[in-house]
């Protein structure tokens, strides 16, 4: 019985990890689209982690655009 519980627990843990990764990927995609589209994002509503993520993504996109222009 404990073996099946361990298997079940591992499956649940993997499902939560997949869900978290997918949610993060969707947020990054949405942020990138907002930045590319020129949308203004209010940082007062975002916590520090999200602000850091947005800044990093924006910097990466700017760098990529700059390299494409050269």
Tab-separated table of C-alpha atoms in Angstrom:
chain	number	residue	atom	x	y	z
A	1	UNK	CA	0.000	0.000	0.000
A	2	UNK	CA	2.802	2.442	0.803
A	3	UNK	CA	4.387	1.851	-2.597
A	4	UNK	CA	1.218	2.990	-4.327
A	5	UNK	CA	1.036	6.072	-2.086
A	6	UNK	CA	4.645	6.944	-2.948
A	7	UNK	CA	3.868	6.522	-6.639
A	8	UNK	CA	0.776	8.686	-6.249
A	9	UNK	CA	2.689	11.343	-4.292
A	10	UNK	CA	5.411	11.498	-6.946
A	11	UNK	CA	2.764	11.830	-9.640
A	12	UNK	CA	1.085	14.687	-7.804
A	13	UNK	CA	4.441	16.424	-7.274
A	14	UNK	CA	5.270	16.094	-10.992
A	15	UNK	CA	1.855	17.452	-11.937
A	16	UNK	CA	2.355	20.513	-9.715
A	17	UNK	CA	5.822	21.077	-11.215
A	18	UNK	CA	4.450	20.849	-14.758
A	19	UNK	CA	1.645	23.230	-13.860
A	20	UNK	CA	4.072	25.749	-12.333
A	21	UNK	CA	6.389	25.571	-15.363
A	22	UNK	CA	3.486	26.016	-17.782
A	23	UNK	CA	2.120	28.951	-15.802
A	24	UNK	CA	5.547	30.613	-15.767
A	25	UNK	CA	5.922	30.041	-19.523
A	26	UNK	CA	2.521	31.595	-20.177
A	27	UNK	CA	3.333	34.597	-17.989
A	28	UNK	CA	6.647	35.137	-19.780
A	29	UNK	CA	4.930	34.900	-23.156
A	30	UNK	CA	2.246	37.368	-22.070
A	31	UNK	CA	4.806	39.794	-20.652
A	32	UNK	CA	6.887	39.586	-23.817
A	33	UNK	CA	3.806	40.281	-25.930
A	34	UNK	CA	2.890	43.245	-23.738
A	35	UNK	CA	6.400	44.665	-23.992
A	36	UNK	CA	6.566	44.128	-27.767
A	37	UNK	CA	3.114	45.610	-28.211
A	38	UNK	CA	4.073	48.720	-26.316
A	39	UNK	CA	1.585	48.099	-23.532
A	40	UNK	CA	2.249	49.894	-20.275
A	41	UNK	CA	2.517	47.595	-17.283
A	42	UNK	CA	1.854	49.136	-13.901
A	43	UNK	CA	4.559	47.953	-11.552
A	44	UNK	CA	2.690	48.979	-8.422
A	45	UNK	CA	0.562	45.873	-8.775
A	46	UNK	CA	3.507	43.552	-9.283
A	47	UNK	CA	5.708	42.105	-6.617
A	48	UNK	CA	9.482	42.313	-6.770
A	49	UNK	CA	9.957	38.924	-8.426
A	50	UNK	CA	7.606	39.853	-11.231
A	51	UNK	CA	9.282	43.239	-11.639
A	52	UNK	CA	12.652	41.517	-11.882
A	53	UNK	CA	11.290	39.016	-14.411
A	54	UNK	CA	9.763	41.784	-16.538
A	55	UNK	CA	12.968	43.817	-16.470
A	56	UNK	CA	15.062	40.792	-17.399
A	57	UNK	CA	12.774	39.812	-20.273
A	58	UNK	CA	12.674	43.381	-21.559
A	59	UNK	CA	16.466	43.586	-21.462
A	60	UNK	CA	16.783	40.259	-23.281
A	61	UNK	CA	14.325	41.353	-25.975
A	62	UNK	CA	16.143	44.661	-26.428
A	63	UNK	CA	19.466	42.836	-26.709
A	64	UNK	CA	18.083	40.405	-29.293
A	65	UNK	CA	16.580	43.240	-31.342
A	66	UNK	CA	19.869	45.127	-31.162
A	67	UNK	CA	21.827	42.080	-32.381
A	68	UNK	CA	19.374	41.553	-35.272
A	69	UNK	CA	19.839	45.146	-36.408
A	70	UNK	CA	23.636	44.822	-36.573
